């Protein structure tokens, strides 16, 4: 099997609403992205994953699509899109679109037709059920809180929505839905886009008997028993056969419940389904049955290592991994996994980069991560836009007995808007993101954390990312070497080894703010430091310093 281009690639995720505004209306847009392509070329990334830019009522910032073949006017026009794609390709950057087809918007023409009457030919594009004893047909709760069922007065039935009520679930059992989705994908690929990130693709197959379950503290049963992800595979194979096989694409499936075993099917290197999956195990290490993810708990390093180790070894030679610390649904990497204090932010952000980028798989950089952007000091709910957070605030304060302060502490730790504050381009007013009033507040720390200060500075977090991205391009060991976890029981050090024929690399990352004694394993004595991986100017003997990262390369003598 030869190398696929996406195995050596680094992906950069853009959340368009927060990246760069070109009009002064306070929201990012496509011409804004085009103007920043040279910045991304300097960073050296290969692929942009573009969060949705399609026509949308913006209930969930574009993850609720009302026309899959049109651009939301707030982001620009189709001509702007074509221009961005052409300029990106000129710079050797590919663009992967977000494909959100578990659900559409309730304002999509298909849904408008579907809800117009029970006899409408689009009715079966969605899931409709009669009431049971005058209630919802089942007691499951959705991802954003409340029931998964919404009553439609006009046609006297409920429709299914696993996310907000403005995101009705498409019925993939209906072959006409698949025809429409595949035609639409073909249309974008023929236009020249380079692939798709597939939103919650593991959720498209449901148990259509719609069972009930044991209710939790909110009164609703958890959603997972509804999902039948083993039934997704035939549809993905159909998608491969009918659409993807005609193009050279990168495809990444967002599969929240993926296990190493199921990922071997989704992301098999035989190319039968997708290029890789985005799994959630390492981002789901905290939380509680009562409060879901809304706690202030920090993940334990031993648990984190166990998860990465299992995925790295489990997929070896069979399927391909994606590697990420954060995205638009997660808090900021340096705040979540390391230390965002003034003292350790830069050092620990670089350490996280080394730790992730030298593992096996395709690394993802979420906008601003390459600057060490941090969580936001939210104090009030009116500073938060995300619908998920507002549902959670109600749940925490009404169902779980939390005080306002406790709920806000959870928001500061884990809410999605931490990652959605505007990109910090410079230290000026609104961080160079907009000349108007930004849709979400700019983090006050943009005066110190910003691209302008970092791009030309060889000691910056940005330059560290740039170095690691360049290293992957030239190193077969980084791309193809096998992974072995060392020191699995250490609560402070993440140590691993990569091996490719007679070359070996040791990667040592400290997740703590004090010095530790550490001796490199025999075999690495006299090995050469990998400069791009190191966040201190030298490699010390016998100790690891706070949040230090280094790598050593041992070649046969
Ligand atoms: O997210 C899928 C998903 O399961 C999220 O609900 C995620 O677990 C949650 O945000 C963490 O609390 C995708 C998109 O990435 C997300 O932005 C959308 O809101 C969601 O699908 C619906 O399209």
PDB file of N, CA and C in Angstrom, residues 204-271:
ATOM      1  N   UNK A 204     -25.976   8.531  11.940  1.00  0.00           N
ATOM      2  CA  UNK A 204     -27.025   8.593  10.912  1.00  0.00           C
ATOM      3  C   UNK A 204     -27.958   7.376  10.926  1.00  0.00           C
ATOM      4  N   UNK A 205     -27.508   6.253  11.515  1.00  0.00           N
ATOM      5  CA  UNK A 205     -28.389   5.066  11.574  1.00  0.00           C
ATOM      6  C   UNK A 205     -29.016   4.961  12.957  1.00  0.00           C
ATOM      7  N   UNK A 206     -30.327   4.913  12.996  1.00  0.00           N
ATOM      8  CA  UNK A 206     -31.039   4.862  14.279  1.00  0.00           C
ATOM      9  C   UNK A 206     -31.825   3.573  14.415  1.00  0.00           C
ATOM     10  N   UNK A 207     -32.080   3.211  15.633  1.00  0.00           N
ATOM     11  CA  UNK A 207     -33.026   2.136  15.914  1.00  0.00           C
ATOM     12  C   UNK A 207     -34.414   2.744  15.700  1.00  0.00           C
ATOM     13  N   UNK A 208     -35.034   2.417  14.571  1.00  0.00           N
ATOM     14  CA  UNK A 208     -36.277   3.100  14.217  1.00  0.00           C
ATOM     15  C   UNK A 208     -37.496   2.543  14.955  1.00  0.00           C
ATOM     16  N   UNK A 209     -37.239   1.648  15.933  1.00  0.00           N
ATOM     17  CA  UNK A 209     -38.343   1.331  16.853  1.00  0.00           C
ATOM     18  C   UNK A 209     -38.394   2.407  17.945  1.00  0.00           C
ATOM     19  N   UNK A 210     -37.388   3.273  17.983  1.00  0.00           N
ATOM     20  CA  UNK A 210     -37.315   4.372  18.946  1.00  0.00           C
ATOM     21  C   UNK A 210     -37.632   3.927  20.379  1.00  0.00           C
ATOM     22  N   UNK A 211     -36.726   3.131  20.956  1.00  0.00           N
ATOM     23  CA  UNK A 211     -36.944   2.613  22.302  1.00  0.00           C
ATOM     24  C   UNK A 211     -36.837   3.716  23.357  1.00  0.00           C
ATOM     25  N   UNK A 212     -37.432   3.469  24.505  1.00  0.00           N
ATOM     26  CA  UNK A 212     -37.215   4.331  25.672  1.00  0.00           C
ATOM     27  C   UNK A 212     -36.116   3.716  26.520  1.00  0.00           C
ATOM     28  N   UNK A 213     -35.647   4.479  27.505  1.00  0.00           N
ATOM     29  CA  UNK A 213     -34.584   3.970  28.384  1.00  0.00           C
ATOM     30  C   UNK A 213     -34.810   4.446  29.799  1.00  0.00           C
ATOM     31  N   UNK A 214     -33.850   4.123  30.660  1.00  0.00           N
ATOM     32  CA  UNK A 214     -33.901   4.522  32.072  1.00  0.00           C
ATOM     33  C   UNK A 214     -33.666   6.032  32.154  1.00  0.00           C
ATOM     34  N   UNK A 215     -34.627   6.811  32.666  1.00  0.00           N
ATOM     35  CA  UNK A 215     -34.392   8.264  32.705  1.00  0.00           C
ATOM     36  C   UNK A 215     -33.307   8.679  33.698  1.00  0.00           C
ATOM     37  N   UNK A 216     -32.526   9.687  33.333  1.00  0.00           N
ATOM     38  CA  UNK A 216     -31.500  10.245  34.220  1.00  0.00           C
ATOM     39  C   UNK A 216     -32.069  11.408  35.012  1.00  0.00           C
ATOM     40  N   UNK A 217     -31.197  12.217  35.661  1.00  0.00           N
ATOM     41  CA  UNK A 217     -31.652  13.317  36.521  1.00  0.00           C
ATOM     42  C   UNK A 217     -32.484  14.369  35.792  1.00  0.00           C
ATOM     43  N   UNK A 218     -32.286  14.521  34.491  1.00  0.00           N
ATOM     44  CA  UNK A 218     -33.050  15.536  33.764  1.00  0.00           C
ATOM     45  C   UNK A 218     -34.435  15.009  33.384  1.00  0.00           C
ATOM     46  N   UNK A 219     -34.702  13.716  33.663  1.00  0.00           N
ATOM     47  CA  UNK A 219     -35.991  13.149  33.289  1.00  0.00           C
ATOM     48  C   UNK A 219     -35.955  12.444  31.938  1.00  0.00           C
ATOM     49  N   UNK A 220     -34.854  12.582  31.220  1.00  0.00           N
ATOM     50  CA  UNK A 220     -34.741  11.944  29.899  1.00  0.00           C
ATOM     51  C   UNK A 220     -33.718  10.814  29.940  1.00  0.00           C
ATOM     52  N   UNK A 221     -33.931   9.827  29.076  1.00  0.00           N
ATOM     53  CA  UNK A 221     -32.971   8.729  28.967  1.00  0.00           C
ATOM     54  C   UNK A 221     -31.856   9.119  27.998  1.00  0.00           C
ATOM     55  N   UNK A 222     -30.642   8.585  28.221  1.00  0.00           N
ATOM     56  CA  UNK A 222     -29.530   8.928  27.320  1.00  0.00           C
ATOM     57  C   UNK A 222     -29.774   8.434  25.888  1.00  0.00           C
ATOM     58  N   UNK A 223     -29.142   9.152  24.983  1.00  0.00           N
ATOM     59  CA  UNK A 223     -29.406   8.975  23.552  1.00  0.00           C
ATOM     60  C   UNK A 223     -28.713   7.763  22.938  1.00  0.00           C
ATOM     61  N   UNK A 224     -27.629   7.295  23.597  1.00  0.00           N
ATOM     62  CA  UNK A 224     -26.750   6.375  22.845  1.00  0.00           C
ATOM     63  C   UNK A 224     -27.427   5.086  22.406  1.00  0.00           C
ATOM     64  N   UNK A 225     -28.454   4.634  23.163  1.00  0.00           N
ATOM     65  CA  UNK A 225     -29.104   3.372  22.773  1.00  0.00           C
ATOM     66  C   UNK A 225     -29.882   3.501  21.461  1.00  0.00           C
ATOM     67  N   UNK A 226     -30.079   4.738  21.012  1.00  0.00           N
ATOM     68  CA  UNK A 226     -30.793   4.943  19.746  1.00  0.00           C
ATOM     69  C   UNK A 226     -29.883   4.692  18.535  1.00  0.00           C
ATOM     70  N   UNK A 227     -28.584   4.865  18.761  1.00  0.00           N
ATOM     71  CA  UNK A 227     -27.643   4.902  17.635  1.00  0.00           C
ATOM     72  C   UNK A 227     -27.192   3.483  17.280  1.00  0.00           C
ATOM     73  N   UNK A 228     -27.272   3.145  15.995  1.00  0.00           N
ATOM     74  CA  UNK A 228     -26.864   1.802  15.551  1.00  0.00           C
ATOM     75  C   UNK A 228     -25.715   1.948  14.573  1.00  0.00           C
ATOM     76  N   UNK A 229     -24.538   2.252  15.110  1.00  0.00           N
ATOM     77  CA  UNK A 229     -23.496   2.669  14.177  1.00  0.00           C
ATOM     78  C   UNK A 229     -22.956   1.535  13.317  1.00  0.00           C
ATOM     79  N   UNK A 230     -23.270   0.273  13.673  1.00  0.00           N
ATOM     80  CA  UNK A 230     -22.833  -0.814  12.774  1.00  0.00           C
ATOM     81  C   UNK A 230     -23.582  -0.758  11.437  1.00  0.00           C
ATOM     82  N   UNK A 231     -24.747  -0.096  11.458  1.00  0.00           N
ATOM     83  CA  UNK A 231     -25.505  -0.009  10.211  1.00  0.00           C
ATOM     84  C   UNK A 231     -25.078   1.162   9.321  1.00  0.00           C
ATOM     85  N   UNK A 232     -24.115   1.960   9.811  1.00  0.00           N
ATOM     86  CA  UNK A 232     -23.636   3.088   9.013  1.00  0.00           C
ATOM     87  C   UNK A 232     -22.714   2.586   7.893  1.00  0.00           C
ATOM     88  N   UNK A 233     -22.015   1.478   8.174  1.00  0.00           N
ATOM     89  CA  UNK A 233     -20.958   1.051   7.233  1.00  0.00           C
ATOM     90  C   UNK A 233     -21.457   0.766   5.815  1.00  0.00           C
ATOM     91  N   UNK A 234     -22.562   0.051   5.634  1.00  0.00           N
ATOM     92  CA  UNK A 234     -23.021  -0.159   4.248  1.00  0.00           C
ATOM     93  C   UNK A 234     -23.298   1.170   3.531  1.00  0.00           C
ATOM     94  N   UNK A 235     -23.803   2.161   4.262  1.00  0.00           N
ATOM     95  CA  UNK A 235     -24.078   3.450   3.624  1.00  0.00           C
ATOM     96  C   UNK A 235     -22.783   4.178   3.257  1.00  0.00           C
ATOM     97  N   UNK A 236     -21.776   4.042   4.113  1.00  0.00           N
ATOM     98  CA  UNK A 236     -20.496   4.685   3.784  1.00  0.00           C
ATOM     99  C   UNK A 236     -19.840   3.986   2.592  1.00  0.00           C
ATOM    100  N   UNK A 237     -20.023   2.675   2.524  1.00  0.00           N
ATOM    101  CA  UNK A 237     -19.469   1.955   1.366  1.00  0.00           C
ATOM    102  C   UNK A 237     -20.196   2.367   0.085  1.00  0.00           C
ATOM    103  N   UNK A 238     -21.485   2.562   0.220  1.00  0.00           N
ATOM    104  CA  UNK A 238     -22.264   3.049  -0.930  1.00  0.00           C
ATOM    105  C   UNK A 238     -21.763   4.444  -1.346  1.00  0.00           C
ATOM    106  N   UNK A 239     -21.513   5.289  -0.354  1.00  0.00           N
ATOM    107  CA  UNK A 239     -20.996   6.638  -0.617  1.00  0.00           C
ATOM    108  C   UNK A 239     -19.635   6.562  -1.326  1.00  0.00           C
ATOM    109  N   UNK A 240     -18.797   5.640  -0.870  1.00  0.00           N
ATOM    110  CA  UNK A 240     -17.478   5.458  -1.490  1.00  0.00           C
ATOM    111  C   UNK A 240     -17.649   5.046  -2.957  1.00  0.00           C
ATOM    112  N   UNK A 241     -18.522   4.061  -3.158  1.00  0.00           N
ATOM    113  CA  UNK A 241     -18.733   3.526  -4.507  1.00  0.00           C
ATOM    114  C   UNK A 241     -19.298   4.596  -5.444  1.00  0.00           C
ATOM    115  N   UNK A 242     -20.301   5.291  -4.951  1.00  0.00           N
ATOM    116  CA  UNK A 242     -21.038   6.180  -5.855  1.00  0.00           C
ATOM    117  C   UNK A 242     -20.395   7.544  -6.029  1.00  0.00           C
ATOM    118  N   UNK A 243     -19.645   8.006  -5.027  1.00  0.00           N
ATOM    119  CA  UNK A 243     -19.108   9.370  -5.099  1.00  0.00           C
ATOM    120  C   UNK A 243     -17.596   9.417  -4.902  1.00  0.00           C
ATOM    121  N   UNK A 244     -17.154   9.002  -3.722  1.00  0.00           N
ATOM    122  CA  UNK A 244     -15.767   9.282  -3.335  1.00  0.00           C
ATOM    123  C   UNK A 244     -14.754   8.604  -4.244  1.00  0.00           C
ATOM    124  N   UNK A 245     -15.114   7.426  -4.749  1.00  0.00           N
ATOM    125  CA  UNK A 245     -14.148   6.678  -5.573  1.00  0.00           C
ATOM    126  C   UNK A 245     -13.770   7.427  -6.851  1.00  0.00           C
ATOM    127  N   UNK A 246     -14.556   8.431  -7.211  1.00  0.00           N
ATOM    128  CA  UNK A 246     -14.257   9.172  -8.444  1.00  0.00           C
ATOM    129  C   UNK A 246     -13.231  10.288  -8.221  1.00  0.00           C
ATOM    130  N   UNK A 247     -12.894  10.549  -6.974  1.00  0.00           N
ATOM    131  CA  UNK A 247     -12.039  11.703  -6.657  1.00  0.00           C
ATOM    132  C   UNK A 247     -10.931  11.290  -5.687  1.00  0.00           C
ATOM    133  N   UNK A 248      -9.899  12.142  -5.619  1.00  0.00           N
ATOM    134  CA  UNK A 248      -8.813  11.914  -4.659  1.00  0.00           C
ATOM    135  C   UNK A 248      -9.084  12.789  -3.430  1.00  0.00           C
ATOM    136  N   UNK A 249      -9.781  12.227  -2.458  1.00  0.00           N
ATOM    137  CA  UNK A 249     -10.266  13.052  -1.349  1.00  0.00           C
ATOM    138  C   UNK A 249      -9.612  12.683  -0.017  1.00  0.00           C
ATOM    139  N   UNK A 250      -9.762  13.579   0.935  1.00  0.00           N
ATOM    140  CA  UNK A 250      -9.545  13.244   2.335  1.00  0.00           C
ATOM    141  C   UNK A 250     -10.915  13.284   3.004  1.00  0.00           C
ATOM    142  N   UNK A 251     -11.255  12.226   3.734  1.00  0.00           N
ATOM    143  CA  UNK A 251     -12.545  12.208   4.427  1.00  0.00           C
ATOM    144  C   UNK A 251     -12.312  11.867   5.888  1.00  0.00           C
ATOM    145  N   UNK A 252     -12.962  12.606   6.748  1.00  0.00           N
ATOM    146  CA  UNK A 252     -12.820  12.324   8.181  1.00  0.00           C
ATOM    147  C   UNK A 252     -14.208  12.279   8.794  1.00  0.00           C
ATOM    148  N   UNK A 253     -14.488  11.168   9.430  1.00  0.00           N
ATOM    149  CA  UNK A 253     -15.798  10.985  10.027  1.00  0.00           C
ATOM    150  C   UNK A 253     -15.750  11.349  11.503  1.00  0.00           C
ATOM    151  N   UNK A 254     -16.632  12.251  11.903  1.00  0.00           N
ATOM    152  CA  UNK A 254     -16.749  12.534  13.332  1.00  0.00           C
ATOM    153  C   UNK A 254     -17.625  11.434  13.933  1.00  0.00           C
ATOM    154  N   UNK A 255     -17.008  10.587  14.770  1.00  0.00           N
ATOM    155  CA  UNK A 255     -17.746   9.458  15.333  1.00  0.00           C
ATOM    156  C   UNK A 255     -17.536   9.453  16.849  1.00  0.00           C
ATOM    157  N   UNK A 256     -18.465  10.117  17.534  1.00  0.00           N
ATOM    158  CA  UNK A 256     -18.337  10.286  18.978  1.00  0.00           C
ATOM    159  C   UNK A 256     -18.156   8.973  19.716  1.00  0.00           C
ATOM    160  N   UNK A 257     -18.914   7.962  19.330  1.00  0.00           N
ATOM    161  CA  UNK A 257     -18.855   6.706  20.069  1.00  0.00           C
ATOM    162  C   UNK A 257     -17.883   5.696  19.495  1.00  0.00           C
ATOM    163  N   UNK A 258     -16.982   6.138  18.620  1.00  0.00           N
ATOM    164  CA  UNK A 258     -16.091   5.160  17.974  1.00  0.00           C
ATOM    165  C   UNK A 258     -15.204   4.472  18.996  1.00  0.00           C
ATOM    166  N   UNK A 259     -14.981   3.192  18.782  1.00  0.00           N
ATOM    167  CA  UNK A 259     -13.979   2.448  19.544  1.00  0.00           C
ATOM    168  C   UNK A 259     -12.876   2.066  18.559  1.00  0.00           C
ATOM    169  N   UNK A 260     -11.767   1.571  19.086  1.00  0.00           N
ATOM    170  CA  UNK A 260     -10.691   1.144  18.195  1.00  0.00           C
ATOM    171  C   UNK A 260     -11.235   0.125  17.194  1.00  0.00           C
ATOM    172  N   UNK A 261     -12.082  -0.777  17.665  1.00  0.00           N
ATOM    173  CA  UNK A 261     -12.611  -1.817  16.778  1.00  0.00           C
ATOM    174  C   UNK A 261     -13.478  -1.228  15.664  1.00  0.00           C
ATOM    175  N   UNK A 262     -14.393  -0.317  16.020  1.00  0.00           N
ATOM    176  CA  UNK A 262     -15.262   0.217  14.958  1.00  0.00           C
ATOM    177  C   UNK A 262     -14.456   1.134  14.030  1.00  0.00           C
ATOM    178  N   UNK A 263     -13.453   1.815  14.579  1.00  0.00           N
ATOM    179  CA  UNK A 263     -12.639   2.702  13.739  1.00  0.00           C
ATOM    180  C   UNK A 263     -11.902   1.913  12.661  1.00  0.00           C
ATOM    181  N   UNK A 264     -11.614   0.642  12.939  1.00  0.00           N
ATOM    182  CA  UNK A 264     -10.928  -0.170  11.924  1.00  0.00           C
ATOM    183  C   UNK A 264     -11.807  -0.349  10.691  1.00  0.00           C
ATOM    184  N   UNK A 265     -13.109  -0.247  10.867  1.00  0.00           N
ATOM    185  CA  UNK A 265     -13.979  -0.312   9.693  1.00  0.00           C
ATOM    186  C   UNK A 265     -14.113   1.061   9.033  1.00  0.00           C
ATOM    187  N   UNK A 266     -14.419   2.067   9.855  1.00  0.00           N
ATOM    188  CA  UNK A 266     -14.588   3.411   9.292  1.00  0.00           C
ATOM    189  C   UNK A 266     -13.354   3.882   8.513  1.00  0.00           C
ATOM    190  N   UNK A 267     -12.172   3.639   9.102  1.00  0.00           N
ATOM    191  CA  UNK A 267     -10.955   4.293   8.602  1.00  0.00           C
ATOM    192  C   UNK A 267      -9.953   3.278   8.080  1.00  0.00           C
ATOM    193  N   UNK A 268     -10.461   2.174   7.546  1.00  0.00           N
ATOM    194  CA  UNK A 268      -9.550   1.130   7.094  1.00  0.00           C
ATOM    195  C   UNK A 268      -8.661   1.627   5.959  1.00  0.00           C
ATOM    196  N   UNK A 269      -7.395   1.232   6.020  1.00  0.00           N
ATOM    197  CA  UNK A 269      -6.451   1.672   4.988  1.00  0.00           C
ATOM    198  C   UNK A 269      -6.740   1.029   3.629  1.00  0.00           C
ATOM    199  N   UNK A 270      -7.685   0.088   3.592  1.00  0.00           N
ATOM    200  CA  UNK A 270      -8.069  -0.459   2.285  1.00  0.00           C
ATOM    201  C   UNK A 270      -8.926   0.536   1.491  1.00  0.00           C
ATOM    202  N   UNK A 271      -9.275   1.668   2.130  1.00  0.00           N
ATOM    203  CA  UNK A 271      -9.978   2.733   1.405  1.00  0.00           C
ATOM    204  C   UNK A 271     -11.447   2.450   1.152  1.00  0.00           C
TER     205      UNK A 271
END
